[in-house]
PDB file of C-alpha atoms and ligand atoms in Angstrom:
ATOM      1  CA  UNK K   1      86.409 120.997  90.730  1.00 62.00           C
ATOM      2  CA  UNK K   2      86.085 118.213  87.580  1.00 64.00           C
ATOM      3  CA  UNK K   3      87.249 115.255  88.018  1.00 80.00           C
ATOM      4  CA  UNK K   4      90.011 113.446  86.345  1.00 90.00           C
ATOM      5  CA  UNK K   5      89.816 109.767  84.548  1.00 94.00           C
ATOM      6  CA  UNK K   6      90.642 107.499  87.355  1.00 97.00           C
ATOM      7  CA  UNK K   7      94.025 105.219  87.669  1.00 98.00           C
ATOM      8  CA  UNK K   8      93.919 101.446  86.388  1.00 98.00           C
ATOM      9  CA  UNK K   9      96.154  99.425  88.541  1.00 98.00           C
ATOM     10  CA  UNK K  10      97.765  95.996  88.251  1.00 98.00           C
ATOM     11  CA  UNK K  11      98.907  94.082  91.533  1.00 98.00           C
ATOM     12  CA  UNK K  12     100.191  90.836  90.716  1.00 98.00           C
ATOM     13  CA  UNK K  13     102.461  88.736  93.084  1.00 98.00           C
ATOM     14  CA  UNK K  14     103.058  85.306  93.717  1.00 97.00           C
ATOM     15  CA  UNK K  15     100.351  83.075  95.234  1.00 93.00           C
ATOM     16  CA  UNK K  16     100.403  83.704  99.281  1.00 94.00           C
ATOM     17  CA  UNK K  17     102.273  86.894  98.906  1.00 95.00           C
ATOM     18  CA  UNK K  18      99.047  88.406 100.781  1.00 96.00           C
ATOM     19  CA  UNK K  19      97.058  90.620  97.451  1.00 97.00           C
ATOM     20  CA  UNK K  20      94.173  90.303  99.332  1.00 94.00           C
ATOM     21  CA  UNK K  21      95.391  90.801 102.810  1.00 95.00           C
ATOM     22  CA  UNK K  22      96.792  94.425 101.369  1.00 97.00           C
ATOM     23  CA  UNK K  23      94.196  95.224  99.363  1.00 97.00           C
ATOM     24  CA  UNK K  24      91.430  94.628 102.247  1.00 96.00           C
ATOM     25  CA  UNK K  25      93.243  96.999 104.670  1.00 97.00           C
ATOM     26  CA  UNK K  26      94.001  99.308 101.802  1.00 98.00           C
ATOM     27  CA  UNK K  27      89.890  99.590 100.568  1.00 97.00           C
ATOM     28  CA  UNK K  28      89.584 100.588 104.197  1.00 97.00           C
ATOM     29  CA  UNK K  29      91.748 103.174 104.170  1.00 96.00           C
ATOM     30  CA  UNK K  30      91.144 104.670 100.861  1.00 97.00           C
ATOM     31  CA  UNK K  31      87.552 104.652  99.782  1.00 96.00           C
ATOM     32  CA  UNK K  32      88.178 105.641  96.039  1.00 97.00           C
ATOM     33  CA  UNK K  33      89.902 102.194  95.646  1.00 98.00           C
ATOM     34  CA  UNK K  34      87.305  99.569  93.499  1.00 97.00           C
ATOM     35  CA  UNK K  35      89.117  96.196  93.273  1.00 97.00           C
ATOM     36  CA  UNK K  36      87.642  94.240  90.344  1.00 97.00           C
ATOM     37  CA  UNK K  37      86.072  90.610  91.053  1.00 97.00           C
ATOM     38  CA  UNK K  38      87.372  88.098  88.604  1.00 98.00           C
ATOM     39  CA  UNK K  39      85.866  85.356  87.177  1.00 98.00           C
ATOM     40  CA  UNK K  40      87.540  81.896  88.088  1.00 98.00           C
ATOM     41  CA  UNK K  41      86.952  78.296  87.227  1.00 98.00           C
ATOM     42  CA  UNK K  42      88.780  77.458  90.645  1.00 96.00           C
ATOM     43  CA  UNK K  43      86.510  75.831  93.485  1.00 96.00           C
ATOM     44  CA  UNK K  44      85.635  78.143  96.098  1.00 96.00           C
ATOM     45  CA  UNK K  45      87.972  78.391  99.275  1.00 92.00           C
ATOM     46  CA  UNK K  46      86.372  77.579 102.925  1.00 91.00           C
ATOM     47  CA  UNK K  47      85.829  81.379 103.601  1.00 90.00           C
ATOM     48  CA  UNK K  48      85.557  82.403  99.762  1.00 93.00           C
ATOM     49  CA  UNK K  49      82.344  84.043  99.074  1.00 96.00           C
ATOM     50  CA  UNK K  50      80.742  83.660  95.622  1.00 98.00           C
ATOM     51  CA  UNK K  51      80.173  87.830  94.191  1.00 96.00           C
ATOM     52  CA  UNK K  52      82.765  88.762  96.698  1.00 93.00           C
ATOM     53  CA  UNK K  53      86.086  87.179  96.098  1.00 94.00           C
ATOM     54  CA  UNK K  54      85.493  85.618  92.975  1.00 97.00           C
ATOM     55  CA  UNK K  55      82.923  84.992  90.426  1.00 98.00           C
ATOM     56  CA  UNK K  56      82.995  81.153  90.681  1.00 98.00           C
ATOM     57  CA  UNK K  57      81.584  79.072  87.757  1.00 98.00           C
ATOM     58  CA  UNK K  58      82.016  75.939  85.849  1.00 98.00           C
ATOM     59  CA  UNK K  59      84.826  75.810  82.628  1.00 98.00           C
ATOM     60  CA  UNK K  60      81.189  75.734  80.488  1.00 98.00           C
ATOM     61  CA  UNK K  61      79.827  78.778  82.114  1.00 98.00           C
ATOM     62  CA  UNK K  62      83.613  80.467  81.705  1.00 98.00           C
ATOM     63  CA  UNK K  63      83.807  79.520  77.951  1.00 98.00           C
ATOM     64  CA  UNK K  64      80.546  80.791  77.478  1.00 98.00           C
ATOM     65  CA  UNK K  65      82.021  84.363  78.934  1.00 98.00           C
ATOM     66  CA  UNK K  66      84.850  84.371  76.382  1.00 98.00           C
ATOM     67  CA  UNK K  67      82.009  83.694  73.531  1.00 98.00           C
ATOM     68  CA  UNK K  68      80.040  86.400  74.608  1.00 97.00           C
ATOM     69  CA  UNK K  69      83.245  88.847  74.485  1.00 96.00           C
ATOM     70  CA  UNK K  70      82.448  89.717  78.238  1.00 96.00           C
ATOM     71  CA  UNK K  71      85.999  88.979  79.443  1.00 97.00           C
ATOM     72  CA  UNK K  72      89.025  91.796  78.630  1.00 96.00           C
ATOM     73  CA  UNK K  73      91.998  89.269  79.737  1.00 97.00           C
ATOM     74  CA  UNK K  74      92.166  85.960  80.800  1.00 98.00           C
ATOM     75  CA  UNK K  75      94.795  83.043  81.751  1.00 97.00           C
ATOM     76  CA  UNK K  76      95.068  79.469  83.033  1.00 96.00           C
ATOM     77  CA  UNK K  77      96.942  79.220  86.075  1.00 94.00           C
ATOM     78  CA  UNK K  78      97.454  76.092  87.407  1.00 90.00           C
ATOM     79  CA  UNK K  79      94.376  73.636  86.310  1.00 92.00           C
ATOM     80  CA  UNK K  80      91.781  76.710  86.593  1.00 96.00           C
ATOM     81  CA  UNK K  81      90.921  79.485  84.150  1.00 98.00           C
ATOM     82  CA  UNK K  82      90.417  83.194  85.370  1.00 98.00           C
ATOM     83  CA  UNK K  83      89.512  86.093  83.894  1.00 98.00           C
ATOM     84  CA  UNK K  84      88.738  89.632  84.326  1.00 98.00           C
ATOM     85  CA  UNK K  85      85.114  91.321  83.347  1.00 96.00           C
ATOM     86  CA  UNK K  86      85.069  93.805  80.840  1.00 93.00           C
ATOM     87  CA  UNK K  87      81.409  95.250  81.946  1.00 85.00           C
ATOM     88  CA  UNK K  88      82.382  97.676  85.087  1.00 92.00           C
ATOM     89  CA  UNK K  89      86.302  99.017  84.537  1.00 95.00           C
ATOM     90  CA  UNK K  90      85.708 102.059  81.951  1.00 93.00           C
ATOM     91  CA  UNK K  91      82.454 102.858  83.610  1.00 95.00           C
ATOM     92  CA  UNK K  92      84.635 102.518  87.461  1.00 97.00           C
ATOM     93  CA  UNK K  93      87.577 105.112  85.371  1.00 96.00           C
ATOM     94  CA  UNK K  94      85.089 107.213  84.163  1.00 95.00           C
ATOM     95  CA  UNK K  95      83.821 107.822  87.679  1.00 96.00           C
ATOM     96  CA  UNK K  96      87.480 108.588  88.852  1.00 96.00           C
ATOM     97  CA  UNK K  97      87.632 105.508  90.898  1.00 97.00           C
ATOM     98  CA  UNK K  98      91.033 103.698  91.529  1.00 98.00           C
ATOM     99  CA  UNK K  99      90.583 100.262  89.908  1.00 98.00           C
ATOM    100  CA  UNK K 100      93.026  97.664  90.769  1.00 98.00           C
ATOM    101  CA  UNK K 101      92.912  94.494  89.184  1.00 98.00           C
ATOM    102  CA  UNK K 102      94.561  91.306  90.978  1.00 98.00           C
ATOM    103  CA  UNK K 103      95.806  89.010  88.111  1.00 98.00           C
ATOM    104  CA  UNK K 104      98.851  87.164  87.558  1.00 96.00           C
ATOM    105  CA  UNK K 105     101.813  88.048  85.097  1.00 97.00           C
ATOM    106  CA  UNK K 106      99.993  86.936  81.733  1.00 96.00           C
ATOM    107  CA  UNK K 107      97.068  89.049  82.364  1.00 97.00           C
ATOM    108  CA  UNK K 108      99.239  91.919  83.195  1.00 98.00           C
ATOM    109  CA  UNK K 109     100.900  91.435  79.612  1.00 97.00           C
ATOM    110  CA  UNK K 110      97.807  91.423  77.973  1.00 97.00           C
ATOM    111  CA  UNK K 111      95.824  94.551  80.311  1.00 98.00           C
ATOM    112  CA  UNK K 112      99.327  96.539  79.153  1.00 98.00           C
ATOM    113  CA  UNK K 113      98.776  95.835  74.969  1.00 97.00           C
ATOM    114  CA  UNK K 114      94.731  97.631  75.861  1.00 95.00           C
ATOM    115  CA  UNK K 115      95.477 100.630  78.230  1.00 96.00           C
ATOM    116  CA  UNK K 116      99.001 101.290  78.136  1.00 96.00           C
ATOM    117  CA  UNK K 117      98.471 103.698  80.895  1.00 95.00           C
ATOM    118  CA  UNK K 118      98.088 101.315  83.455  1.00 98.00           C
ATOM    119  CA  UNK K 119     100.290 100.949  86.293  1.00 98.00           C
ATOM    120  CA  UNK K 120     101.506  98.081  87.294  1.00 98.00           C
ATOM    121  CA  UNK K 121     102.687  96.602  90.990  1.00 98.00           C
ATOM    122  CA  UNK K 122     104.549  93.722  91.810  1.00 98.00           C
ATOM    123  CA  UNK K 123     103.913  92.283  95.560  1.00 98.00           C
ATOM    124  CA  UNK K 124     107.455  90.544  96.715  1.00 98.00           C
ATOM    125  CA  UNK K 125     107.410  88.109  99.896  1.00 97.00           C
ATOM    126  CA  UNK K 126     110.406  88.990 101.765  1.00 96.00           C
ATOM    127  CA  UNK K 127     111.838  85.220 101.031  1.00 97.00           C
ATOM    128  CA  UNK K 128     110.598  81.804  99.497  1.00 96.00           C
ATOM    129  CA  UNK K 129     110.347  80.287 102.719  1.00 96.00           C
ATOM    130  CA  UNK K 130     107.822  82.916 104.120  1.00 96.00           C
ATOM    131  CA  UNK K 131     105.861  82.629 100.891  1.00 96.00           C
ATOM    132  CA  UNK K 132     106.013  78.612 101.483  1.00 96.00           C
ATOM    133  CA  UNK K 133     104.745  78.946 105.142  1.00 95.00           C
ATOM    134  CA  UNK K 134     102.106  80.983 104.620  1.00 94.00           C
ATOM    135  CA  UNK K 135     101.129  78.592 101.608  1.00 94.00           C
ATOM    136  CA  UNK K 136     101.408  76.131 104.187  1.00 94.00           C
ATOM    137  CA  UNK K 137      99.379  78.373 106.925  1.00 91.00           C
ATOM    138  CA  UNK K 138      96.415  79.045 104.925  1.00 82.00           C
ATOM    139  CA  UNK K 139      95.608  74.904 104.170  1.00 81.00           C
ATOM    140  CA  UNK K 140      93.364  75.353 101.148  1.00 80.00           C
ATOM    141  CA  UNK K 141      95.841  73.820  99.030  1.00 84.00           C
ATOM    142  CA  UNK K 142      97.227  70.053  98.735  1.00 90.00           C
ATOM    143  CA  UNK K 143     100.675  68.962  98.725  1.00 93.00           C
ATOM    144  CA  UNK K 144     100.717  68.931  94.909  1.00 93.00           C
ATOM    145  CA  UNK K 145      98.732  72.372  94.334  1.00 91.00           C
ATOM    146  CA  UNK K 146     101.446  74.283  96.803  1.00 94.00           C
ATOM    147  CA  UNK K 147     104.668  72.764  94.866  1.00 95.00           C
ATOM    148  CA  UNK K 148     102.581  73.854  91.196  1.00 94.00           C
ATOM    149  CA  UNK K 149     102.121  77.339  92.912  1.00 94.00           C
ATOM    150  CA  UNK K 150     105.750  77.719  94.377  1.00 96.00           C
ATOM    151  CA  UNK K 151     107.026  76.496  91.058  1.00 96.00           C
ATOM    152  CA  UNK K 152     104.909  79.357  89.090  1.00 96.00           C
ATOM    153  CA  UNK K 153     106.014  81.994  92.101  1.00 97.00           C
ATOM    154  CA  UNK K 154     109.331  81.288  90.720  1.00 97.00           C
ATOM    155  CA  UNK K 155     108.631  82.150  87.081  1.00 97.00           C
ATOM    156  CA  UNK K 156     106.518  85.013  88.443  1.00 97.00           C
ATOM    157  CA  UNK K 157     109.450  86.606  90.666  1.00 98.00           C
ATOM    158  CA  UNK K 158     111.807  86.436  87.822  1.00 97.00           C
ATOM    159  CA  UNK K 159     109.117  88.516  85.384  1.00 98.00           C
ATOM    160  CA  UNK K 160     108.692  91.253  88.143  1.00 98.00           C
ATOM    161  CA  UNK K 161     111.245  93.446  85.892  1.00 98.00           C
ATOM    162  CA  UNK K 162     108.099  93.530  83.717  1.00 98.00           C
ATOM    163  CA  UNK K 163     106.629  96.101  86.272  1.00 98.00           C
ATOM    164  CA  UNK K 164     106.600  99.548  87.601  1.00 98.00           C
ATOM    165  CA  UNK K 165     107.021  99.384  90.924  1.00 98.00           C
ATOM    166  CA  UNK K 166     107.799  96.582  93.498  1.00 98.00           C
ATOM    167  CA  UNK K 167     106.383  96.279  97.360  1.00 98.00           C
ATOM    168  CA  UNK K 168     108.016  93.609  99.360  1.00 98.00           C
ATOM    169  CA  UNK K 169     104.925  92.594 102.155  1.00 97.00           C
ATOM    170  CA  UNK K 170     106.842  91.833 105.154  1.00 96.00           C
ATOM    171  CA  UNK K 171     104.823  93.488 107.292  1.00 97.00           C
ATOM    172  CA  UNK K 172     101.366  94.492 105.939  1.00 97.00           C
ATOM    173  CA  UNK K 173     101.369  98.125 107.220  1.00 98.00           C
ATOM    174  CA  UNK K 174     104.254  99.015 105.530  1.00 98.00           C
ATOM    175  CA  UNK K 175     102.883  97.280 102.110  1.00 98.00           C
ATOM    176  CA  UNK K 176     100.004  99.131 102.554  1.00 98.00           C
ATOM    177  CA  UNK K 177     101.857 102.169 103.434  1.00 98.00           C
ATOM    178  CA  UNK K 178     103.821 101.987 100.099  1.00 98.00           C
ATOM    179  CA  UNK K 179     100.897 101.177  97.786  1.00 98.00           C
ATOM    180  CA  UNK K 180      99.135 104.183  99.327  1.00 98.00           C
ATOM    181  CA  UNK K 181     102.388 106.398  98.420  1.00 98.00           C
ATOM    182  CA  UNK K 182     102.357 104.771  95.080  1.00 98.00           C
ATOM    183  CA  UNK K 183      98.588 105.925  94.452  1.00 98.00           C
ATOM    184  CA  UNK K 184      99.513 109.230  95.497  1.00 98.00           C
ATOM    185  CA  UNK K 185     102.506 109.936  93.704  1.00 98.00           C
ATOM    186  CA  UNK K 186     100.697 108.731  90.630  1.00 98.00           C
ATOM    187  CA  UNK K 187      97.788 111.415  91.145  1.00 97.00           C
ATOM    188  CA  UNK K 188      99.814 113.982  91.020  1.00 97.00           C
ATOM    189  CA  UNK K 189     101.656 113.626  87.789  1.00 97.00           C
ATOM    190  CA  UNK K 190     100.623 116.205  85.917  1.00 96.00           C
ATOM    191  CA  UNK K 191      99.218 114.258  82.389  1.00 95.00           C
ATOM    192  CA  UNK K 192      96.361 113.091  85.584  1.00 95.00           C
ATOM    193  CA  UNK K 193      95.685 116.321  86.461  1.00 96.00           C
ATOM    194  CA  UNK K 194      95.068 118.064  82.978  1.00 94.00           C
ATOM    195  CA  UNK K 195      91.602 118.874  83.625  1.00 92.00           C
ATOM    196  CA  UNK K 196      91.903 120.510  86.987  1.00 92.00           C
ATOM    197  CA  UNK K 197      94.725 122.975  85.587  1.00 94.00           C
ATOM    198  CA  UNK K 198      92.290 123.737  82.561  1.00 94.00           C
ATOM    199  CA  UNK K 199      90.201 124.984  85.176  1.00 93.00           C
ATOM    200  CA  UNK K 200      92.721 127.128  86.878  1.00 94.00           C
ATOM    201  CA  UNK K 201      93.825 128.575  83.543  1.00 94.00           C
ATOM    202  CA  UNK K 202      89.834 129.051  82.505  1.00 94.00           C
ATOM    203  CA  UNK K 203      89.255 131.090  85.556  1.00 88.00           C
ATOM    204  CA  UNK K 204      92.464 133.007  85.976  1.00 80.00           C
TER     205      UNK K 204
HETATM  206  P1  5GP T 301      94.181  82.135  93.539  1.00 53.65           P
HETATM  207  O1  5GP T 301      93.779  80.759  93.081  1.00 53.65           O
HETATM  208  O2  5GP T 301      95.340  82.068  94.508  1.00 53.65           O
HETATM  209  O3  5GP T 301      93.026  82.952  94.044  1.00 53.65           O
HETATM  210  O4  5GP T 301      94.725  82.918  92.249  1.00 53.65           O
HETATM  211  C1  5GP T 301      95.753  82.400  91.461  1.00 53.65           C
HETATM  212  C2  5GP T 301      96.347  83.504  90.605  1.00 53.65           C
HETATM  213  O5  5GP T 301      95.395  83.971  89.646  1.00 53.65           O
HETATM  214  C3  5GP T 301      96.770  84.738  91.415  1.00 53.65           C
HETATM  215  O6  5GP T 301      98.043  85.152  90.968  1.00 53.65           O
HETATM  216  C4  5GP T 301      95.731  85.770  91.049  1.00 53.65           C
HETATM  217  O7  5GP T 301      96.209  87.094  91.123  1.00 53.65           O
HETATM  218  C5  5GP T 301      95.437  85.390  89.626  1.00 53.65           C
HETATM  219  N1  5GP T 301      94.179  85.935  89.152  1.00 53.65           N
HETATM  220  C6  5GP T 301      93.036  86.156  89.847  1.00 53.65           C
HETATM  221  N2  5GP T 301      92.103  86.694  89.068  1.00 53.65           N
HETATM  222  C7  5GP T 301      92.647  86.828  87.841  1.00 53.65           C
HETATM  223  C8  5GP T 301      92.157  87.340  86.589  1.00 53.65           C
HETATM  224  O8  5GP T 301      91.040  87.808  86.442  1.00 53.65           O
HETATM  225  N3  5GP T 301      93.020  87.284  85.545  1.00 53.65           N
HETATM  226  C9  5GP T 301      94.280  86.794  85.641  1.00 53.65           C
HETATM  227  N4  5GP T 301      95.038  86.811  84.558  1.00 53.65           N
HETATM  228  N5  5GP T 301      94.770  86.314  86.806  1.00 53.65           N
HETATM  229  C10 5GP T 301      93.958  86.337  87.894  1.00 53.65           C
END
């Protein structure tokens, strides 16, 4: 059977509503799924591994990035820059992969404008307290950086209209659970499936 142009996905969500909590569990449970590594001017976390999480670098080496037209969306959050490679994302479609990419609301606006197929998926925390605790929990942040993040979950929430779908992560199963039905749903429509109904037709 030929394969069809893989899915480009957005998740965006506040900071602490758990992206990469959900999107670890759901790269175990769906193997097609190839997140994309940003770029980010942000100092590493504790556990944060440089290649893996991020692409950490200095504002120089970022700028630098931009020059070099290597970067298809980028945004300043906070104090930090991040951005998304260009390089990997048509080559990961054209290999039918599911690519999600974990940005924040501007990036989504401007990852809409170049492929307007994308589909988009907003992750909710079930309240503003949870999402403060496990701000709180995770103690990578100061005071100062968790009231800037809180305030920007705020604006974030209130742009969520911007986007297809909506998962609330109370429990991380059931997020998962729901991104995986999203995924599926979305292979099915049929302007994804055009070339494996060409074949039908060609053989019948
Ligand atoms: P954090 O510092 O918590 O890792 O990330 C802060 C915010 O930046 C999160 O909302 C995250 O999704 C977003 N982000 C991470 N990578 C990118 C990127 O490449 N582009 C954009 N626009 N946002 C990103």
């Amino acid at each position: 059977m030929s394969k069809e142009r893989g899915m480009l996905i957005i998740l965006s969500g506040p900071s602490g509503s758990g992206k990469d909590t959900i999107l670890t569990e759901l790269s175990k449970r769906d193997s097609n799924v190839q997140v994309s590594i940003s770029l980010t001017t942000r100092p590493a976390r504790d556990w944060e591994i440089d290649g893996f999480h991020y692409f950490f670098m200095t504002e120089e080496q970022f700028q630098e990035k931009l020059k070099n037209n290597e970067v298809l969306e980028y945004a300043k959050y906070g104090q930090n820059y991040y951005g998304t490679p260009k390089g990997p994302i048509d080559k990961w479609l054209e290999e039918g992969k599911t690519v999600i990419l974990k940005i924040e609301v501007q990036g989504a606006e401007k990852i809409r404008k170049v492929y307007p197929d994308v589909i988009s998926i907003f992750l909710m925390p079930p309240s503003m307290e949870v999402l403060e605790e496990r701000l709180r929990c995770r103690e990578s942040e100061d005071e100062e950086d968790i009231q800037r993040r809180l305030k920007i979950a705020k604006d974030e929430i209130n742009r969520s209209n911007e986007y297809d779908y909506v998962v609330f992560n109370d429990v991380v199963d059931y997020a998962v659970c729901d991104l995986s039905t999203i995924i599926k749903a979305e292979s099915l429509k049929r302007k994804r499936l055009t070339n494996k109904i060409n074949e039908v037709m060609n053989n019948a």
